[in-house]
Amino acid sequence: MDLNLQGKTALVSASTAGIGHAIAVQLLEDGANVIINGRGEAGVAQAVAALNQRFGAGRALPLAADMSVAGGERSAAARYPEVDILVNNMGTYALSDFFATPDEEWRRMFEVNVWSGVRLARTYMKGMLERGHGRVIFISSEVALTPMAAMAHYSASKATQLSIARSLAELTRGSRVTVNSVLPGPTETESLQGFIASVNPDLSYAEAERKFMAENRPSSLIHRLAKPHEVANVVAFLASERAAVINGAAIRAEGGTVPTMA
Ligand SMILES: NC(=O)c1ccc[n+]([C@@H]2O[C@H](COP(=O)([O-])OP(=O)(O)OC[C@H]3O[C@@H](n4cnc5c(N)ncnc54)[C@H](OP(=O)(O)O)[C@@H]3O)[C@@H](O)[C@H]2O)c1
C-alpha cells in the first residue's frame, strides 16, 4: 500500500532507538522526511547519518533535545517551526511497588510520558489547524486499558495520554487534522529484550520470551512480542491520508491481549 507521504515532514520524539526508530524508518520508507530525536548530539547524529545513507541525503533531520523537560519543545520549534506529522512516542516504564513509590517518581513518569506530548502538541498542532491538515499520534500502551498494580504510575500516564488525544481531536472539527493514539503491547525493543533476559538469566532468549508472555500476557492472541516495525506500520497508516476518517480513536496494536470487543 502506497501511503504517499512524500513532501511531509514528521517529528518522532525519542527516535534514535526502539519503537520510535522503527516509526521513523517506516515514515521514511513511505516518503516523509523525518526529524530524529534523542537526548545526545552524538546518538542523534549517528542515527541520522545511517538513515540518510539508506534513504537519501537530507531525508532524516537531527534534533538533539530532552523532551522530558520544559524547553525541549522550544528547541524543536526553533529549528523546525512546522511539522505535518507529530508522533509523541517518548515514554518510559518502571515496575514499582505502589506503597514505596514517592511523589518524585510519579512526577517523573508524567513529565516523560505525558508532559512531553502536551508540550509538543501545543507547539505544533495550532499550525496544523491553521494550515488545515496534519497528524498527531500519541504512542500509549495496552496498559492504558488494563492498568497494572505493579506499574500504577505508568498505567495512569498511558491512560492520561488517551484522554489528552481525545480532547485534542475535539479541536480538529471540520479540518483535515486528526489526533489518535496507538496502543502497543509488549514490543521487541532492546530495552524490553534486556529486561526479559535479565529476569531469566538461565534460559535462552526464546525460552525467556515464551515464559514472559505466558506469565505476563496469557491473553495475548499472538503469543509473542510485537516487532517494532509492526507497530510502526499502524502509525504510518494513521499518518497517511488513507486514514482520514480515523480521528479521536485509540487503536490497539497489542496482538489481541485486551480481551474485549471494542
Ligand atoms: N517497548 C514496549 O514493549 C512498549 C509497549 C507499550 C508501549 N510502549 C510505548 O512506546 C514508546 C516507545 O517505547 P520504547 O520501548 O521504544 O522506548 P525505548 O526503547 O526506551 O526508547 C529509546 C529512545 O528514547 C529516547 N529517549 C529517552 N529519553 C528521552 C528524552 N528525555 N528525550 C528524548 N529522547 C529520549 C532514546 O534516545 P537517547 O538515548 O538518544 O536520548 C531512544 O531514542 C513509549 O511511549 C512506551 O511507553 C512500549
Coordinates of C-alpha atoms and ligand atoms in Angstrom, one line a residue:
M1 CA 0.0 0.0 0.0
D2 CA 1.5 3.3 -1.0
L3 CA 1.0 5.8 1.8
N4 CA 2.2 8.8 -0.3
L5 CA 3.9 10.7 2.5
Q6 CA 6.2 12.5 0.0
G7 CA 6.6 16.2 0.9
K8 CA 5.5 15.7 4.5
T9 CA 7.8 16.4 7.5
A10 CA 7.4 14.2 10.6
L11 CA 8.8 14.6 14.1
V12 CA 9.1 11.4 16.1
S13 CA 10.1 12.0 19.7
A14 CA 12.7 9.5 21.0
S15 CA 13.5 8.0 17.7
T16 CA 17.2 7.0 17.9
A17 CA 16.1 3.6 19.1
G18 CA 13.2 1.4 20.0
I19 CA 9.7 1.8 18.6
G20 CA 10.3 5.5 17.7
H21 CA 13.2 4.5 15.5
A22 CA 11.0 1.9 13.7
I23 CA 8.3 4.5 13.2
A24 CA 10.9 6.9 11.7
V25 CA 12.2 4.2 9.4
Q26 CA 8.6 3.4 8.2
L27 CA 7.7 7.0 7.6
L28 CA 11.0 7.5 5.7
E29 CA 10.1 4.4 3.6
D30 CA 6.7 5.9 2.9
G31 CA 8.2 9.1 1.6
A32 CA 8.2 11.6 4.6
N33 CA 11.2 13.5 5.8
V34 CA 11.7 12.6 9.5
I35 CA 13.2 14.6 12.4
I36 CA 15.1 12.2 14.6
N37 CA 15.1 13.0 18.3
G38 CA 17.2 11.8 21.2
R39 CA 18.9 13.5 24.1
G40 CA 22.6 13.3 22.9
E41 CA 24.1 15.0 19.9
A42 CA 26.3 12.0 19.1
G43 CA 23.5 9.4 19.2
V44 CA 21.2 11.6 17.1
A45 CA 24.0 12.3 14.5
Q46 CA 24.8 8.6 14.3
A47 CA 21.2 7.7 13.7
V48 CA 20.6 10.5 11.1
A49 CA 23.8 9.5 9.2
A50 CA 22.7 5.9 9.0
L51 CA 19.2 6.8 7.9
N52 CA 20.4 9.3 5.3
Q53 CA 22.8 6.7 3.9
R54 CA 19.8 4.3 3.5
F55 CA 17.1 6.8 2.3
G56 CA 19.0 9.7 0.8
A57 CA 20.7 12.8 2.0
G58 CA 18.6 15.3 3.9
R59 CA 15.6 12.9 4.5
A60 CA 16.5 12.4 8.2
L61 CA 17.0 15.6 10.2
P62 CA 18.6 15.9 13.6
L63 CA 17.0 17.1 16.8
A64 CA 19.1 16.6 20.0
A65 CA 16.8 17.7 22.8
D66 CA 15.5 16.3 26.0
M67 CA 11.7 16.1 25.6
S68 CA 11.2 15.2 29.3
V69 CA 12.0 18.8 30.4
A70 CA 10.3 22.1 29.6
G71 CA 12.2 23.8 26.8
G72 CA 12.8 20.6 24.7
E73 CA 9.8 21.6 22.6
R74 CA 11.2 25.2 22.2
S75 CA 14.5 23.8 20.9
A76 CA 12.4 21.7 18.5
A77 CA 10.4 24.7 17.3
A78 CA 13.4 27.0 16.9
R79 CA 14.9 24.5 14.5
Y80 CA 11.8 23.1 12.9
P81 CA 8.9 25.6 13.2
E82 CA 6.4 23.4 11.3
V83 CA 5.7 19.7 11.0
D84 CA 2.9 17.8 9.2
I85 CA 3.1 14.7 11.4
L86 CA 3.9 14.7 15.1
V87 CA 4.4 11.3 16.8
N88 CA 4.6 11.6 20.6
N89 CA 6.4 8.4 21.1
M90 CA 8.7 9.2 24.0
G91 CA 7.9 7.2 27.1
T92 CA 9.5 5.3 29.9
Y93 CA 8.2 2.5 32.1
A94 CA 9.2 1.1 35.5
L95 CA 8.0 -1.7 37.8
S96 CA 7.3 0.0 41.2
D97 CA 5.7 -1.0 44.5
F98 CA 2.8 1.4 44.8
F99 CA 3.4 1.9 48.6
A100 CA 7.1 2.6 48.1
T101 CA 6.8 4.9 45.0
P102 CA 7.5 8.5 46.1
D103 CA 5.9 11.6 44.5
E104 CA 9.1 12.3 42.6
E105 CA 8.8 9.0 40.6
W106 CA 5.1 9.8 39.8
R107 CA 6.1 13.3 38.7
R108 CA 9.0 11.9 36.6
M109 CA 6.7 9.4 34.9
F110 CA 4.2 12.1 34.0
E111 CA 6.9 14.6 32.8
V112 CA 8.3 11.9 30.4
N113 CA 5.1 10.2 29.3
V114 CA 2.5 13.0 29.4
W115 CA 4.1 16.5 29.6
S116 CA 6.4 15.8 26.6
G117 CA 3.4 15.1 24.4
V118 CA 1.4 18.0 25.8
R119 CA 4.2 20.5 25.1
L120 CA 4.9 19.2 21.6
A121 CA 1.2 19.2 20.6
R122 CA 0.9 22.7 22.0
T123 CA 3.9 23.7 19.9
Y124 CA 2.9 22.1 16.6
M125 CA -0.8 21.4 16.4
K126 CA -2.0 25.0 16.1
G127 CA 0.0 25.4 12.9
M128 CA -1.6 22.2 11.6
L129 CA -5.1 23.6 12.3
E130 CA -4.2 26.9 10.6
R131 CA -2.9 25.0 7.6
G132 CA -5.9 22.7 7.7
H133 CA -4.1 19.4 7.7
G134 CA -1.9 17.4 9.9
R135 CA -1.5 14.3 12.1
V136 CA -0.8 14.0 15.9
I137 CA -0.3 10.5 17.1
F138 CA 0.3 9.5 20.7
I139 CA 2.1 6.2 21.5
S140 CA 0.2 5.0 24.5
S141 CA 0.1 1.3 25.7
E142 CA -2.4 -1.5 26.2
V143 CA -1.9 -0.9 30.0
A144 CA -4.0 2.3 29.5
L145 CA -6.9 -0.2 29.2
T146 CA -5.6 -2.8 31.6
P147 CA -3.9 -0.9 34.4
M148 CA -1.3 -2.9 36.4
A149 CA -0.7 -2.5 40.1
A150 CA 3.0 -3.1 39.6
M151 CA 3.1 -0.1 37.2
A152 CA 0.3 2.1 38.6
H153 CA 2.1 5.3 37.6
Y154 CA 3.0 4.1 34.1
S155 CA -0.6 2.8 33.6
A156 CA -2.0 6.1 34.7
S157 CA 0.3 8.1 32.5
K158 CA -0.7 6.0 29.4
A159 CA -4.4 6.4 30.2
T160 CA -3.9 10.1 30.5
Q161 CA -2.4 10.2 27.0
L162 CA -5.7 8.7 25.7
S163 CA -7.7 11.4 27.3
I164 CA -5.5 14.2 26.0
A165 CA -5.5 12.8 22.5
R166 CA -9.3 12.6 22.5
S167 CA -9.5 16.2 23.9
L168 CA -7.2 17.4 21.1
A169 CA -9.2 15.6 18.5
E170 CA -12.2 17.7 19.6
L171 CA -10.3 20.7 18.4
T172 CA -10.0 19.4 14.8
R173 CA -13.7 19.6 13.8
G174 CA -14.0 20.4 10.1
S175 CA -10.3 20.3 9.4
R176 CA -8.1 17.6 7.9
V177 CA -6.1 17.3 11.1
T178 CA -6.5 14.1 13.1
V179 CA -5.4 13.1 16.6
N180 CA -5.2 9.4 17.5
S181 CA -3.5 7.1 19.9
V182 CA -1.8 3.8 19.2
L183 CA -1.7 1.2 22.0
P184 CA 1.2 -1.3 21.6
G185 CA 1.6 -4.4 23.7
P186 CA 5.0 -5.7 24.7
T187 CA 7.2 -5.0 21.8
E188 CA 10.6 -6.3 21.0
T189 CA 12.8 -3.3 21.8
E190 CA 16.3 -3.6 23.1
S191 CA 15.1 -2.3 26.5
L192 CA 12.4 -4.9 26.9
Q193 CA 14.5 -7.7 25.5
G194 CA 17.2 -6.8 28.0
F195 CA 14.6 -6.8 30.8
I196 CA 13.3 -10.2 29.8
A197 CA 16.8 -11.7 29.6
S198 CA 17.8 -10.2 32.9
V199 CA 14.9 -11.8 34.9
N200 CA 15.6 -15.2 33.3
P201 CA 19.3 -15.5 33.1
D202 CA 19.3 -19.3 32.9
L203 CA 17.1 -19.5 29.8
S204 CA 17.8 -18.9 26.2
Y205 CA 16.2 -15.7 25.0
A206 CA 13.5 -17.5 23.0
E207 CA 12.5 -19.5 26.1
A208 CA 12.6 -16.4 28.3
E209 CA 10.3 -14.6 25.9
R210 CA 7.8 -17.5 25.9
K211 CA 7.9 -17.6 29.7
F212 CA 7.4 -13.8 29.9
M213 CA 4.4 -13.9 27.6
A214 CA 2.8 -16.9 29.4
E215 CA 3.2 -15.4 32.8
N216 CA 2.6 -11.7 32.0
R217 CA 0.3 -11.7 28.9
P218 CA -1.6 -15.0 28.9
S219 CA -4.4 -13.4 27.0
S220 CA -2.2 -12.4 24.0
L221 CA -3.5 -13.9 20.8
I222 CA -0.2 -13.7 19.0
H223 CA 1.8 -15.3 21.9
R224 CA 4.9 -13.3 21.2
L225 CA 6.3 -9.8 21.5
A226 CA 5.2 -7.5 18.7
K227 CA 8.0 -6.4 16.3
P228 CA 8.7 -2.6 16.4
H229 CA 8.0 -2.4 12.6
E230 CA 4.6 -4.0 13.1
V231 CA 3.7 -1.1 15.5
A232 CA 5.3 1.3 13.1
N233 CA 3.1 0.1 10.2
V234 CA 0.0 1.1 12.2
V235 CA 1.4 4.5 13.0
A236 CA 2.4 5.2 9.3
F237 CA -1.1 4.2 8.2
L238 CA -2.6 6.7 10.7
A239 CA -0.2 9.3 9.5
S240 CA -1.4 9.0 5.9
E241 CA -4.4 10.4 4.0
R242 CA -5.7 6.8 3.8
A243 CA -6.6 7.1 7.5
A244 CA -8.5 10.4 7.0
V245 CA -11.7 9.1 8.7
I246 CA -9.9 7.8 11.8
N247 CA -9.9 10.6 14.4
G248 CA -10.1 10.7 18.2
A249 CA -9.5 6.9 18.2
A250 CA -7.4 4.6 20.4
I251 CA -6.0 2.0 18.0
R252 CA -4.7 -1.2 19.6
A253 CA -1.6 -2.8 18.2
E254 CA -1.2 -5.3 21.1
G255 CA -1.8 -8.7 19.4
G256 CA -5.3 -9.0 20.9
T257 CA -4.2 -9.0 24.5
V258 CA -7.0 -6.8 25.7
P259 CA -9.9 -9.3 25.7
T260 CA -12.8 -7.0 24.8
M261 CA -14.6 -6.5 21.5
A262 CA -14.0 -2.7 21.2
Ligands
LIG1 N1 8.5 -1.4 24.3 C1 7.3 -1.9 24.7 O1 7.1 -3.0 24.9 C2 6.2 -0.9 24.7 C3 4.9 -1.4 25.0 C4 3.8 -0.5 25.0 C5 4.0 0.9 24.8 N2 5.3 1.3 24.6 C6 5.5 2.8 24.4 O2 6.2 3.0 23.2 C7 7.0 4.2 23.4 C8 8.4 3.8 23.0 O3 8.9 2.8 23.9 P1 10.3 2.1 23.6 O4 10.2 0.8 24.4 O5 10.6 2.0 22.2 O6 11.3 3.1 24.3 P2 12.9 3.0 24.4 O7 13.4 1.8 23.7 O8 13.2 3.1 25.9 O9 13.2 4.4 23.7 C9 14.5 4.6 23.4 C10 14.5 6.0 22.8 O10 14.1 7.0 23.7 C11 15.0 8.1 23.6 N3 14.8 9.0 24.8 C12 14.8 8.5 26.1 N4 14.6 9.6 26.9 C13 14.5 10.7 26.1 C14 14.3 12.1 26.4 N5 14.1 12.5 27.6 N6 14.2 12.9 25.3 C15 14.3 12.5 24.0 N7 14.5 11.2 23.7 C16 14.6 10.3 24.8 C17 16.3 7.5 23.4 O11 17.2 8.4 22.9 P3 18.6 8.8 23.6 O12 19.0 7.7 24.4 O13 19.4 9.2 22.4 O14 18.1 10.0 24.4 C18 15.9 6.4 22.3 O15 15.8 7.1 21.1 C19 6.8 4.6 24.8 O16 5.9 5.7 24.9 C20 6.3 3.4 25.5 O17 5.6 3.7 26.7 C21 6.4 0.5 24.6

